[in-house]
PDB file of C-alpha atoms in Angstrom:
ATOM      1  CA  UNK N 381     -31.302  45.612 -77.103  1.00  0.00           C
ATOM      2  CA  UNK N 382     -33.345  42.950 -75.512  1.00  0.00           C
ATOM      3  CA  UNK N 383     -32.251  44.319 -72.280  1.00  0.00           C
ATOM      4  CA  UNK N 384     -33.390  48.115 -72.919  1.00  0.00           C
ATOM      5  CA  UNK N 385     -36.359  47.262 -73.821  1.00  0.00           C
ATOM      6  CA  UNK N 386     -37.169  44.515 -70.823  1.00  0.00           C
ATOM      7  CA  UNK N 387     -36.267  47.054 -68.542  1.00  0.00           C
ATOM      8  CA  UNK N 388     -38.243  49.592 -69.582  1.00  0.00           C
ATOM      9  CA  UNK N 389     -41.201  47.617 -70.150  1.00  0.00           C
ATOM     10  CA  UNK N 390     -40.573  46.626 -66.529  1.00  0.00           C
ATOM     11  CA  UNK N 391     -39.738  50.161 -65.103  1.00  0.00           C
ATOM     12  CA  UNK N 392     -43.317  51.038 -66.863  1.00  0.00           C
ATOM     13  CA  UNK N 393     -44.992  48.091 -64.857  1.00  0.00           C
ATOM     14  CA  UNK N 394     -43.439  49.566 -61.371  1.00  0.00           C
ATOM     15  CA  UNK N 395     -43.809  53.151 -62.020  1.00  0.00           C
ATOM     16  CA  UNK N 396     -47.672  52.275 -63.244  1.00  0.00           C
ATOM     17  CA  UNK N 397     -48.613  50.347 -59.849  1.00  0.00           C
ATOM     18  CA  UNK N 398     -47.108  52.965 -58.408  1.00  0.00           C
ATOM     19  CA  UNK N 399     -49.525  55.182 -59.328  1.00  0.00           C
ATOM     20  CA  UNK N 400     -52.197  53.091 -58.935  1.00  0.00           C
ATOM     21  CA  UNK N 401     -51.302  52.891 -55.832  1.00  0.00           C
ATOM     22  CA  UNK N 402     -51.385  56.329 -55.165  1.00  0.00           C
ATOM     23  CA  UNK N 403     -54.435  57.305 -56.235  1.00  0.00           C
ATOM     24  CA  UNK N 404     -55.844  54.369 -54.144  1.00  0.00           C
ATOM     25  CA  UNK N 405     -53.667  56.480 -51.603  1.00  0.00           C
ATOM     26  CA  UNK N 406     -55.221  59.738 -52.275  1.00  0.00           C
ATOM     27  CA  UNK N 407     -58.843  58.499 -53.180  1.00  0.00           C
ATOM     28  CA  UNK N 408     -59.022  55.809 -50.096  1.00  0.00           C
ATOM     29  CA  UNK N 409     -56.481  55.893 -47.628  1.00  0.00           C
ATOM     30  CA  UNK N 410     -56.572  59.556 -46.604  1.00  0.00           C
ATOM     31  CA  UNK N 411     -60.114  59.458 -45.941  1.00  0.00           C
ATOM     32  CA  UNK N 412     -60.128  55.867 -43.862  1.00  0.00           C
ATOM     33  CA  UNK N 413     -57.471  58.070 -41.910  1.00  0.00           C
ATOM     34  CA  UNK N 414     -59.298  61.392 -41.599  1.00  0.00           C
ATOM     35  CA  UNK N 415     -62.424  59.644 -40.351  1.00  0.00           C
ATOM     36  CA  UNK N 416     -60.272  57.735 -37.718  1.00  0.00           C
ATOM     37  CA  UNK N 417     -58.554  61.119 -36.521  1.00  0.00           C
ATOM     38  CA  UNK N 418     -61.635  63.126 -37.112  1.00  0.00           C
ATOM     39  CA  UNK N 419     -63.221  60.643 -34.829  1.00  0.00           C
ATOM     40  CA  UNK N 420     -60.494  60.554 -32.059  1.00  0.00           C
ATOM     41  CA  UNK N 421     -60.523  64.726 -31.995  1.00  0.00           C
ATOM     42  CA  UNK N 422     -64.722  64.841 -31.442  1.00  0.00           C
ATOM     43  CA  UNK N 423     -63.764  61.893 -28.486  1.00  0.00           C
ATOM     44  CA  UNK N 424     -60.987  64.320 -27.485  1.00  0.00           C
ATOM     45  CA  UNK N 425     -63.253  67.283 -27.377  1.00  0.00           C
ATOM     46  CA  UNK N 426     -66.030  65.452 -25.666  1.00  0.00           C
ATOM     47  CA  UNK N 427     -63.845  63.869 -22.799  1.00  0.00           C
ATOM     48  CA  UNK N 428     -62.543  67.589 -22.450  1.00  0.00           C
ATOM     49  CA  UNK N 429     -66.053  69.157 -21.931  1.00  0.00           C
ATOM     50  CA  UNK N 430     -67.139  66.911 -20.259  1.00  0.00           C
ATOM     51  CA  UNK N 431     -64.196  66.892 -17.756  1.00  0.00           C
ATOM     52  CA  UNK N 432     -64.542  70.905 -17.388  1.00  0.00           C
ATOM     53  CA  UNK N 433     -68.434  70.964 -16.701  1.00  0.00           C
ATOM     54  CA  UNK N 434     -68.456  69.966 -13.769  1.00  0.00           C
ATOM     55  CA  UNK N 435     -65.907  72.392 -11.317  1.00  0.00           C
ATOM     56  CA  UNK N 436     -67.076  75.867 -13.119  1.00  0.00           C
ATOM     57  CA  UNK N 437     -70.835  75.430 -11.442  1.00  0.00           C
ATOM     58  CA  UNK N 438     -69.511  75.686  -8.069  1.00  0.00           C
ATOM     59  CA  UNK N 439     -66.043  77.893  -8.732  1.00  0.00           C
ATOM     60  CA  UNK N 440     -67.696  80.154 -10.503  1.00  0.00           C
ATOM     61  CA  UNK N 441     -70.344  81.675  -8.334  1.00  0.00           C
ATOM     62  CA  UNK N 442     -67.802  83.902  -6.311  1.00  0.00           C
ATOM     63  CA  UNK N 443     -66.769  85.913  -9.264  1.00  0.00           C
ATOM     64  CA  UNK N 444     -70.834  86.349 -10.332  1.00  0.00           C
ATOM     65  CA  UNK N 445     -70.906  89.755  -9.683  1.00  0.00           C
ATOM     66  CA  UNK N 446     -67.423  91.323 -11.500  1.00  0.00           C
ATOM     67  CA  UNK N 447     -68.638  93.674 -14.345  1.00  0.00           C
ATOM     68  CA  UNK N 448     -68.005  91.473 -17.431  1.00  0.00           C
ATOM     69  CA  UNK N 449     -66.859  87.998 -18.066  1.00  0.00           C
ATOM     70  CA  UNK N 450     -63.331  87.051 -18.144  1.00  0.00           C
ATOM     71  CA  UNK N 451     -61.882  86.811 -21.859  1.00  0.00           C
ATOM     72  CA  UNK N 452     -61.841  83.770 -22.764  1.00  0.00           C
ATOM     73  CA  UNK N 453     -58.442  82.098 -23.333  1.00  0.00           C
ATOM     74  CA  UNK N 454     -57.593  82.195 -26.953  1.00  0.00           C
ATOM     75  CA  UNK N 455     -57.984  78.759 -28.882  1.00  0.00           C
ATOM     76  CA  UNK N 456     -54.910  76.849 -29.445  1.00  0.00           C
ATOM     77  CA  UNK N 457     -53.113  75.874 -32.469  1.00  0.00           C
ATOM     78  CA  UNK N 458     -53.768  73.193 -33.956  1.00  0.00           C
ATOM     79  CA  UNK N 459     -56.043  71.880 -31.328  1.00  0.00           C
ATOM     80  CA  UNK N 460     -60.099  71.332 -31.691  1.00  0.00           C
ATOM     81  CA  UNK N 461     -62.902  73.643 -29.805  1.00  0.00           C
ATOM     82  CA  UNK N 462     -65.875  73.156 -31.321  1.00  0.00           C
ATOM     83  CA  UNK N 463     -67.727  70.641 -33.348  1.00  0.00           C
ATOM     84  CA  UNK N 464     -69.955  71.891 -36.556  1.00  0.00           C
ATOM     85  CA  UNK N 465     -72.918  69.898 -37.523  1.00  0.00           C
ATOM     86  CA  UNK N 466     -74.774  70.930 -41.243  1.00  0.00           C
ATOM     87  CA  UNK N 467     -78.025  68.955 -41.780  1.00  0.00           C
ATOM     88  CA  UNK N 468     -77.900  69.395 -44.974  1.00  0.00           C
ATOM     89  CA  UNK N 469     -74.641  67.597 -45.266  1.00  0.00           C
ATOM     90  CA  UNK N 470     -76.520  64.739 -44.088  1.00  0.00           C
ATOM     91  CA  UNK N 471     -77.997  63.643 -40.179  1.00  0.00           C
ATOM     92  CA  UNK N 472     -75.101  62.017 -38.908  1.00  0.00           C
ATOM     93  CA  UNK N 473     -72.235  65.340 -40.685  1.00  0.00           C
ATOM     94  CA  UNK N 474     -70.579  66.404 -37.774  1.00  0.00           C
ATOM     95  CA  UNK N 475     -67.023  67.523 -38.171  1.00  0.00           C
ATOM     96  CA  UNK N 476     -64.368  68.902 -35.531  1.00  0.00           C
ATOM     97  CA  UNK N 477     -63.571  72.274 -35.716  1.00  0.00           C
ATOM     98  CA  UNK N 478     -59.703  73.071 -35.094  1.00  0.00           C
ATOM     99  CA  UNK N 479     -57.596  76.377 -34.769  1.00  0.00           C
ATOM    100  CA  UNK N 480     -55.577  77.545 -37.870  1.00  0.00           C
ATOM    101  CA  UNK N 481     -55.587  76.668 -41.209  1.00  0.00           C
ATOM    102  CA  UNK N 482     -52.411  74.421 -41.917  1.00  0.00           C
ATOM    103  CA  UNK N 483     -52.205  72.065 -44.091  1.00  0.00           C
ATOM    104  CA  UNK N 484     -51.428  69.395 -41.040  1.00  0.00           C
ATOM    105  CA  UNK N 485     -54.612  70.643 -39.209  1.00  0.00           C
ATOM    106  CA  UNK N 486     -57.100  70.544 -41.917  1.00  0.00           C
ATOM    107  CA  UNK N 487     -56.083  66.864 -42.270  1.00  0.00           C
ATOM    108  CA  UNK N 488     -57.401  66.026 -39.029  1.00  0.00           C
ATOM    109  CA  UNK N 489     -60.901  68.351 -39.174  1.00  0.00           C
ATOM    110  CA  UNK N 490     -62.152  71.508 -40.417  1.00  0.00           C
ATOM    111  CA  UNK N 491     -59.459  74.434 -39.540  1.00  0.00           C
ATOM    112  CA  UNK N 492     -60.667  77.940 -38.270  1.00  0.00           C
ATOM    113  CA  UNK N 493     -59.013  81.170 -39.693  1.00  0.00           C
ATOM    114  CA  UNK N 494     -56.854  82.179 -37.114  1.00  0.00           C
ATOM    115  CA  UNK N 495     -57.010  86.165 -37.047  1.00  0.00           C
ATOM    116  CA  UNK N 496     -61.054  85.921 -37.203  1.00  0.00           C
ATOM    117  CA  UNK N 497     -63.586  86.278 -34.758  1.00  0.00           C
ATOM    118  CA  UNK N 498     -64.288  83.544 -32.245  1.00  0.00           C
ATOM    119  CA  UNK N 499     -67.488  81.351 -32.335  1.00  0.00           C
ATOM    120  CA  UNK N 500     -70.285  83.609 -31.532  1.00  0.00           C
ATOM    121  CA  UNK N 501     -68.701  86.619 -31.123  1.00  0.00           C
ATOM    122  CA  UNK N 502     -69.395  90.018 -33.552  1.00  0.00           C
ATOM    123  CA  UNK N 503     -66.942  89.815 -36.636  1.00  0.00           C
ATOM    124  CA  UNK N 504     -66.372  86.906 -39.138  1.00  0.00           C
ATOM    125  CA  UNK N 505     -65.551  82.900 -37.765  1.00  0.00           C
ATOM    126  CA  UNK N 506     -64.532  81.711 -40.847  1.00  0.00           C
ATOM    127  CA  UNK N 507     -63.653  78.209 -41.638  1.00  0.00           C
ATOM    128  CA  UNK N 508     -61.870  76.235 -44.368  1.00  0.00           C
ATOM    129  CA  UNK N 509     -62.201  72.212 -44.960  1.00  0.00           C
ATOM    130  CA  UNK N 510     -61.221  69.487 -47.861  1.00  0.00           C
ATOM    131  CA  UNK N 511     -64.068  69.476 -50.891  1.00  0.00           C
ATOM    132  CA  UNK N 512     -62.010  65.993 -51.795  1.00  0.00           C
ATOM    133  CA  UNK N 513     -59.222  63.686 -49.918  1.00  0.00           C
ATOM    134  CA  UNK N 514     -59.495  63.469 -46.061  1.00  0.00           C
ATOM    135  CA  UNK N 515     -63.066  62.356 -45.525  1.00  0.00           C
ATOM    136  CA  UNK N 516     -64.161  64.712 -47.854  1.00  0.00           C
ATOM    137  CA  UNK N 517     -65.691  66.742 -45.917  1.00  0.00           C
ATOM    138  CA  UNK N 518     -67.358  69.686 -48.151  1.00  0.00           C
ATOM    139  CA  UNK N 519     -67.617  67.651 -50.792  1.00  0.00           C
ATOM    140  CA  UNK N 520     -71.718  68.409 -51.147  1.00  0.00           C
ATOM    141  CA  UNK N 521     -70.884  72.242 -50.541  1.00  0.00           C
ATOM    142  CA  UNK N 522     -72.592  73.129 -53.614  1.00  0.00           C
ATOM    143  CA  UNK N 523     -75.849  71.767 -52.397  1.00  0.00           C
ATOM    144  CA  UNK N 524     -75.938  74.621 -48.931  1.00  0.00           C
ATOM    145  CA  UNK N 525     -78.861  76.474 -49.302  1.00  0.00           C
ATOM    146  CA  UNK N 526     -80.082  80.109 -48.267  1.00  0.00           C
ATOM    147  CA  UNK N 527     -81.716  79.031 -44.823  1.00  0.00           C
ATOM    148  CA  UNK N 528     -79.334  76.279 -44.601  1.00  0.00           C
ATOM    149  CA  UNK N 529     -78.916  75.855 -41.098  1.00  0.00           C
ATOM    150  CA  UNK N 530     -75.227  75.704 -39.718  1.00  0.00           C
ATOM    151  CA  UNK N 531     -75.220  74.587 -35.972  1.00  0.00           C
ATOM    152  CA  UNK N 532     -71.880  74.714 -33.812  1.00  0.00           C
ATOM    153  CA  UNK N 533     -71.043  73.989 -30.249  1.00  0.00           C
ATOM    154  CA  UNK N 534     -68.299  74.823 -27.896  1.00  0.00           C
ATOM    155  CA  UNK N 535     -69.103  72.269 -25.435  1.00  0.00           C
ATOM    156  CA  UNK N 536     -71.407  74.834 -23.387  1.00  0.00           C
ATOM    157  CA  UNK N 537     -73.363  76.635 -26.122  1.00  0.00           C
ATOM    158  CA  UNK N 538     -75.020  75.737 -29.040  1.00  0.00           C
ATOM    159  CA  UNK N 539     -74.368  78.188 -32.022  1.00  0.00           C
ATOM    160  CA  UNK N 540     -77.226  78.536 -34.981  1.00  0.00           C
ATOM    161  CA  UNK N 541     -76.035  80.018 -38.009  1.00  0.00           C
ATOM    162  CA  UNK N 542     -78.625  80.385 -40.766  1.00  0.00           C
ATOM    163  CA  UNK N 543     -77.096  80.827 -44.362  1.00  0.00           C
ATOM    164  CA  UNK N 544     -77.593  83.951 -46.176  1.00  0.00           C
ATOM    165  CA  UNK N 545     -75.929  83.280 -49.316  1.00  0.00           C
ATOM    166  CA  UNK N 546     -74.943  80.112 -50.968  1.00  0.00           C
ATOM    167  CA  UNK N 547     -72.372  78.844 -53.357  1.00  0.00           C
ATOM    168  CA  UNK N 548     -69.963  81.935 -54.286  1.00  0.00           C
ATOM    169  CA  UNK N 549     -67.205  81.334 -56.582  1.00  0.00           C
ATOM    170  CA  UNK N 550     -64.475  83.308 -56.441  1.00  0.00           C
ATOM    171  CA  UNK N 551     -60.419  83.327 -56.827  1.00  0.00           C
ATOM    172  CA  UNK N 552     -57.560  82.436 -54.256  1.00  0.00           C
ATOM    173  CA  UNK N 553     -56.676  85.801 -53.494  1.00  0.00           C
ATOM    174  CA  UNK N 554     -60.059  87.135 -52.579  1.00  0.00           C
ATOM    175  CA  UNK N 555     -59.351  87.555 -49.038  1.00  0.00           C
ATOM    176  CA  UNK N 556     -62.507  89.985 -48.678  1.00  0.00           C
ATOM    177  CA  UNK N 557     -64.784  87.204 -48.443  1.00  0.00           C
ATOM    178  CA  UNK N 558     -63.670  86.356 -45.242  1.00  0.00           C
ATOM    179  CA  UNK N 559     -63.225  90.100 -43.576  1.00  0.00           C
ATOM    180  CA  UNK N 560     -65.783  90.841 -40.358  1.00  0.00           C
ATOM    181  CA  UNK N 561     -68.078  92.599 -42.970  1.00  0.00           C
ATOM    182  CA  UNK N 562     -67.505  90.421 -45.587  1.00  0.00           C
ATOM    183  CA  UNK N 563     -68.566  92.890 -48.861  1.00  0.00           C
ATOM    184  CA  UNK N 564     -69.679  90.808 -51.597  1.00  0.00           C
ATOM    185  CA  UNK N 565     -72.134  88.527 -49.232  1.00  0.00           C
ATOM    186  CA  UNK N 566     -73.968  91.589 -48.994  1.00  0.00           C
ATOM    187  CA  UNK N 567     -73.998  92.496 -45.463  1.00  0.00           C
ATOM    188  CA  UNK N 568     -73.468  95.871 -44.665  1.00  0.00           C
ATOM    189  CA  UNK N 569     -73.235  96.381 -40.731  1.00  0.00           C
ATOM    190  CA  UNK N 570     -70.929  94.840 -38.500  1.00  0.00           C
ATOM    191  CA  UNK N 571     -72.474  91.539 -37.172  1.00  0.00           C
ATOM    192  CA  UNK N 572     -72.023  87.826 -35.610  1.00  0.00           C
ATOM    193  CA  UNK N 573     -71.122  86.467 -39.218  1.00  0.00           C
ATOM    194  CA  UNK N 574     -69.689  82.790 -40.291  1.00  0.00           C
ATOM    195  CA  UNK N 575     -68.165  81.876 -43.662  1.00  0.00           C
ATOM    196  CA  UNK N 576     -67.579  78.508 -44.806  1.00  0.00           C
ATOM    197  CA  UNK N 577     -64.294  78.240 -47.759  1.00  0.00           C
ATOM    198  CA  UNK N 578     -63.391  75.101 -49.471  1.00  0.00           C
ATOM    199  CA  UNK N 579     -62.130  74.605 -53.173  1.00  0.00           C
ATOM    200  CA  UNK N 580     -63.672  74.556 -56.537  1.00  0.00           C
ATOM    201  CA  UNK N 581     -63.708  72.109 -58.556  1.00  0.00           C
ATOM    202  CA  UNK N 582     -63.899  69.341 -56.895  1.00  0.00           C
ATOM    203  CA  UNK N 583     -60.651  68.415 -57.500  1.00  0.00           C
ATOM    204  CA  UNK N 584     -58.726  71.690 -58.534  1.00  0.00           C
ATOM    205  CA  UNK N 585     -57.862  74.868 -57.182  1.00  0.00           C
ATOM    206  CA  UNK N 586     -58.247  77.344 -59.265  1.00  0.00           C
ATOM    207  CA  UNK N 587     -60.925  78.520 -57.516  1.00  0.00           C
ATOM    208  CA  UNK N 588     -62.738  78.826 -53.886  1.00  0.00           C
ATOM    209  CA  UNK N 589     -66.395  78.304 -53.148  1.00  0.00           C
ATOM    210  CA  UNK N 590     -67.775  80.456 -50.046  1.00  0.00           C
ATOM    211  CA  UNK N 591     -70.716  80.295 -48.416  1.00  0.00           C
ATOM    212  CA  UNK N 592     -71.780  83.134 -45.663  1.00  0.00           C
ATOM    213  CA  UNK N 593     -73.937  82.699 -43.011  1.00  0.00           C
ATOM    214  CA  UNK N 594     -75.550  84.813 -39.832  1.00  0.00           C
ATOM    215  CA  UNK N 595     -75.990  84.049 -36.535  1.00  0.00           C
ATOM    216  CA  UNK N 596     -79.303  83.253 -35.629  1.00  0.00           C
ATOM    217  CA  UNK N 597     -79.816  81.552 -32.115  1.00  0.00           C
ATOM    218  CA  UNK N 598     -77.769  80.681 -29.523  1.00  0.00           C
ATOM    219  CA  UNK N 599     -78.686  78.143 -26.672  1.00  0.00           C
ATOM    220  CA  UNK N 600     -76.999  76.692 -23.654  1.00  0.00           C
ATOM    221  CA  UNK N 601     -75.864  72.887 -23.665  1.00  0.00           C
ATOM    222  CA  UNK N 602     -78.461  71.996 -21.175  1.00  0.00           C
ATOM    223  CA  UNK N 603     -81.022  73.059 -23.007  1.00  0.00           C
ATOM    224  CA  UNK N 604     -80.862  70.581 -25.163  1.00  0.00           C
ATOM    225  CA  UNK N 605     -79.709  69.919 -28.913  1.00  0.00           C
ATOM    226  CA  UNK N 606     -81.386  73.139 -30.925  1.00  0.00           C
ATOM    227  CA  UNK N 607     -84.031  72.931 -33.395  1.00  0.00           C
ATOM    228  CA  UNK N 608     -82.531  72.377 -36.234  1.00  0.00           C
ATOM    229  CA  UNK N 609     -80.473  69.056 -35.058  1.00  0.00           C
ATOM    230  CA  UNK N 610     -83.999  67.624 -34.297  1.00  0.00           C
ATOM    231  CA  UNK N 611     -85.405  65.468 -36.650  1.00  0.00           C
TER     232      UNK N 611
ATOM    233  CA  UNK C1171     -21.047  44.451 -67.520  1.00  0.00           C
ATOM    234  CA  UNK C1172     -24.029  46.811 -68.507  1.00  0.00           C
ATOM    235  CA  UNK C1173     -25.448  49.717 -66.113  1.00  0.00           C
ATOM    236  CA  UNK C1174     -27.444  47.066 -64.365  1.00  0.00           C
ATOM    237  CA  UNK C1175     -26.881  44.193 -62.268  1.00  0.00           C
ATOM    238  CA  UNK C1176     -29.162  42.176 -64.442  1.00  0.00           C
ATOM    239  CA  UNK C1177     -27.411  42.695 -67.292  1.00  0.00           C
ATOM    240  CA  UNK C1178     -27.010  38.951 -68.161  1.00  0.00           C
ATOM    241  CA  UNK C1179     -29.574  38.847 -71.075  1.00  0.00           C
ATOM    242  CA  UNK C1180     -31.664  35.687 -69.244  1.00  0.00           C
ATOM    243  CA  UNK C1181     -34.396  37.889 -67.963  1.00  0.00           C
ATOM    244  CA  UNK C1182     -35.260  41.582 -66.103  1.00  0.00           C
ATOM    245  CA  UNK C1183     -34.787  42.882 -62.735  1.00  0.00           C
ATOM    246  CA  UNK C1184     -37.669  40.841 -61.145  1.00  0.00           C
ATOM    247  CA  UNK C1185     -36.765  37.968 -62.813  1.00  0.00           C
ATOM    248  CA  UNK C1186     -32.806  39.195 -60.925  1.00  0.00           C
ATOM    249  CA  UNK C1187     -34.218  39.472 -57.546  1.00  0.00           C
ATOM    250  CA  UNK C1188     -36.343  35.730 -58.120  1.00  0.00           C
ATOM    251  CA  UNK C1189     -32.813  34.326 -58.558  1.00  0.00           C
ATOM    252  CA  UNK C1190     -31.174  36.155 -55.436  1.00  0.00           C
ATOM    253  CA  UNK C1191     -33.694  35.127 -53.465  1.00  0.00           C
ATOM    254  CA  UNK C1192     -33.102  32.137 -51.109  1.00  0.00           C
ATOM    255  CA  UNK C1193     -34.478  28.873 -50.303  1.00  0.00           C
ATOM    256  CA  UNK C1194     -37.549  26.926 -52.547  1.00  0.00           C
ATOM    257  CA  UNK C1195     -39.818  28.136 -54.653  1.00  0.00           C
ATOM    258  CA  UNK C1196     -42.779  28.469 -51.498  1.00  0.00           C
ATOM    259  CA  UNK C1197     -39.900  30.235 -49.349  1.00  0.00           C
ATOM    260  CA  UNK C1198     -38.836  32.400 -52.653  1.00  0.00           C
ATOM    261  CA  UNK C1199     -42.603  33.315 -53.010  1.00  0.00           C
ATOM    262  CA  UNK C1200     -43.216  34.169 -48.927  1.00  0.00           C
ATOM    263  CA  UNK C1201     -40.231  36.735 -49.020  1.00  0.00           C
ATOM    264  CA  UNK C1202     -41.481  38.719 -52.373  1.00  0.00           C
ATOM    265  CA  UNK C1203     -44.563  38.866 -50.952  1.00  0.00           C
ATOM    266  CA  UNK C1204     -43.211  40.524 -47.811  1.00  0.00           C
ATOM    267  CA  UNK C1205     -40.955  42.796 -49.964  1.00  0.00           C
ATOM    268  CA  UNK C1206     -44.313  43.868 -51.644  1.00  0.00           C
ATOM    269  CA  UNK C1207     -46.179  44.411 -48.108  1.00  0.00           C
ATOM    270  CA  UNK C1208     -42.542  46.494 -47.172  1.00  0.00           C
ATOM    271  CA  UNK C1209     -42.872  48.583 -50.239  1.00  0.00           C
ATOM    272  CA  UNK C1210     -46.131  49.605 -49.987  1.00  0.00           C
ATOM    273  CA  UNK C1211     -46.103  50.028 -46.513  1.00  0.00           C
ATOM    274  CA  UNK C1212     -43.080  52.614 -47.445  1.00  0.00           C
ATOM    275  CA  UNK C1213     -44.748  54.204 -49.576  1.00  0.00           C
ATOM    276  CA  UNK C1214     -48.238  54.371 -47.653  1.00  0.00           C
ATOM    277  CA  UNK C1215     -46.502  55.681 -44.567  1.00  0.00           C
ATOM    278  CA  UNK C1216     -43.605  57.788 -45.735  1.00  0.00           C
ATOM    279  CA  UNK C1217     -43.926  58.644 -49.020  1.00  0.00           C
ATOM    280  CA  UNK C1218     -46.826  59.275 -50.515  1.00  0.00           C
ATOM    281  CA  UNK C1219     -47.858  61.543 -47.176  1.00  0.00           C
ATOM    282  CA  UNK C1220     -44.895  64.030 -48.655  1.00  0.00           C
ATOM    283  CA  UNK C1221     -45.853  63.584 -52.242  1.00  0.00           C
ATOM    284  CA  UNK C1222     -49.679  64.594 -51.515  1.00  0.00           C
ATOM    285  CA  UNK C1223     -49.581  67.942 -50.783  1.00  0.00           C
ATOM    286  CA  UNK C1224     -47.853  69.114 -53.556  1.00  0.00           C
ATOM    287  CA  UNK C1225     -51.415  68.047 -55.196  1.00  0.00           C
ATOM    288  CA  UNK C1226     -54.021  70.711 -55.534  1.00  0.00           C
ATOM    289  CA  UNK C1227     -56.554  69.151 -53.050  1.00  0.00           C
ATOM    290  CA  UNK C1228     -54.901  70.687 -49.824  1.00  0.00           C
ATOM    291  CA  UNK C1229     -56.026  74.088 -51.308  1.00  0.00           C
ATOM    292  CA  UNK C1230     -59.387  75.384 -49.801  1.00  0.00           C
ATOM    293  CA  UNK C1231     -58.077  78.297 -48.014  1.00  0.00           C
ATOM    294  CA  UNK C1232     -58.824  81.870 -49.032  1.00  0.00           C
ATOM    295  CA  UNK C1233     -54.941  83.527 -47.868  1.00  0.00           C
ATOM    296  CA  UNK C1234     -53.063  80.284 -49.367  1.00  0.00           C
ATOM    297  CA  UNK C1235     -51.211  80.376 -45.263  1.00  0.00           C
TER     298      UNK C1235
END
């Protein structure tokens, strides 16, 4: 009898730190993690642009004069192309953007929906990122404004979305919101649209929170950061 | 013998691994305390990494890919 009951009592002691342990895990850890690979993919993204600025100037000037650009090649899995900076998120917010939406990608930065539109072109770039647990980075979604400024950059543009409407609650399976004409944000003609997705609440997942936003400026690199990154 | 190795009555499965463990009390002390470090590093690196995702917070997509 004394036996049961001392190894229960001590099963209840291991089990217990366990999960102490992993909500330390899931509270702490992942985001000291996130930050670090966030951190590494911006360096990664940086050393890449800056690597590939320099040949184009001179390669580029024999094809000038073909009729339209060449398509650009497609992003790739898993991989960061842009970084996404929301003052409102604080100064300093700036977050990787990667390609596709797994679960192992949004770990590491915000992930892009795949089969939408690229940055800056007509349709919908839509992105998804963690409200809690890996830096947290949506976790003051609810506070994006109308007029919010969203600001972007590929390494040779700088993208400036203004927000159009904020907070929108809606369910899982309301893939609508993040169609080239997304319905419910209230645009109506085709357009150079963005849409931010993370969860709601906080911590559930019952629901998503969406926030739509229009293009508004674009400027080259060299032109320096864009107005709304100046403080 | 019970289900468990520390089935003797004298104390609980800590209490069984104290005793296995070699050398002094100091020595006894230094090789829990690197078990500990071992199993949380286990569980840091290995398990809890699985375990997390089945959690709702990995949900903030719109198609659930």
């Amino acid at each position: 009898m004394r036996v049961i009951v001392r190894t229960v009592s001590e099963l209840c002691i291991t089990v217990g730190s366990v999960i102490v342990l992993f909500v330390v895990y899931v509270l702490f850890w992942t985001g000291v993690k996130a930050d670090g690979v966030m951190d590494d993919q911006i360096e990664l993204l940086q050393e890449q642009w800056a690597r590939s600025s320099t040949p184009p100037a001179g390669a580029g000037s024999s094809t000038a004069n073909t009729a339209s650009p060449p398509k650009p090649a497609p992003y790739a899995k898993g991989k960061p192309f842009a970084i996404m900076h929301i003052p409102r998120l604080g100064f300093t917010w700036n977050k990787p953007v990667l390609e596709g939406t797994a679960t192992g990608t949004l770990k590491k930065g915000l992930g892009h929906y795949a089969e939408t539109a690229r940055l800056g072109q007509k349709g919908n770039f839509a992105v998804a990122g963690h409200r809690r647990t890996y830096g947290d980075p949506f976790k003051d979604f609810p506070r994006l404004r109308r007029g919010d400024a969203v600001v972007l950059t590929d390494g040779t543009t700088w993208f400036t979305y203004r927000i159009d409407k904020g907070p929108y609650k809606t369910v899982p399976s309301d893939i609508e919101v993040i169609d080239p004409v997304p319905r419910t944000s209230g645009y109506t003609r085709p357009g150079r649209y963005l849409t931010l997705t993370t969860c709601e609440p906080e911590w559930g997942h019952s629901h998503r929170l969406i926030v739509w936003a229009h293009l508004d400026s674009t400027q080259p690199v060299e032109a320096g950061k864009p107005e709304a990154l100046r403080r | 013998m019970g289900l468990v190795p520390w089935y003797d009555g004298r104390d609980g499965m800590y209490g069984w691994i104290w005793r296995h463990l070699p050398g002094s009390t100091w020595v006894r002390a230094l090789i829990s305390l690197a078990l500990v470090v071992a199993v949380v590093y286990v569980l840091f690196q290995y398990v809890f990494p699985w375990a997390e995702p089945l959690l709702p917070f990995n949900d903030v997509t719109v198609d659930n890919q």
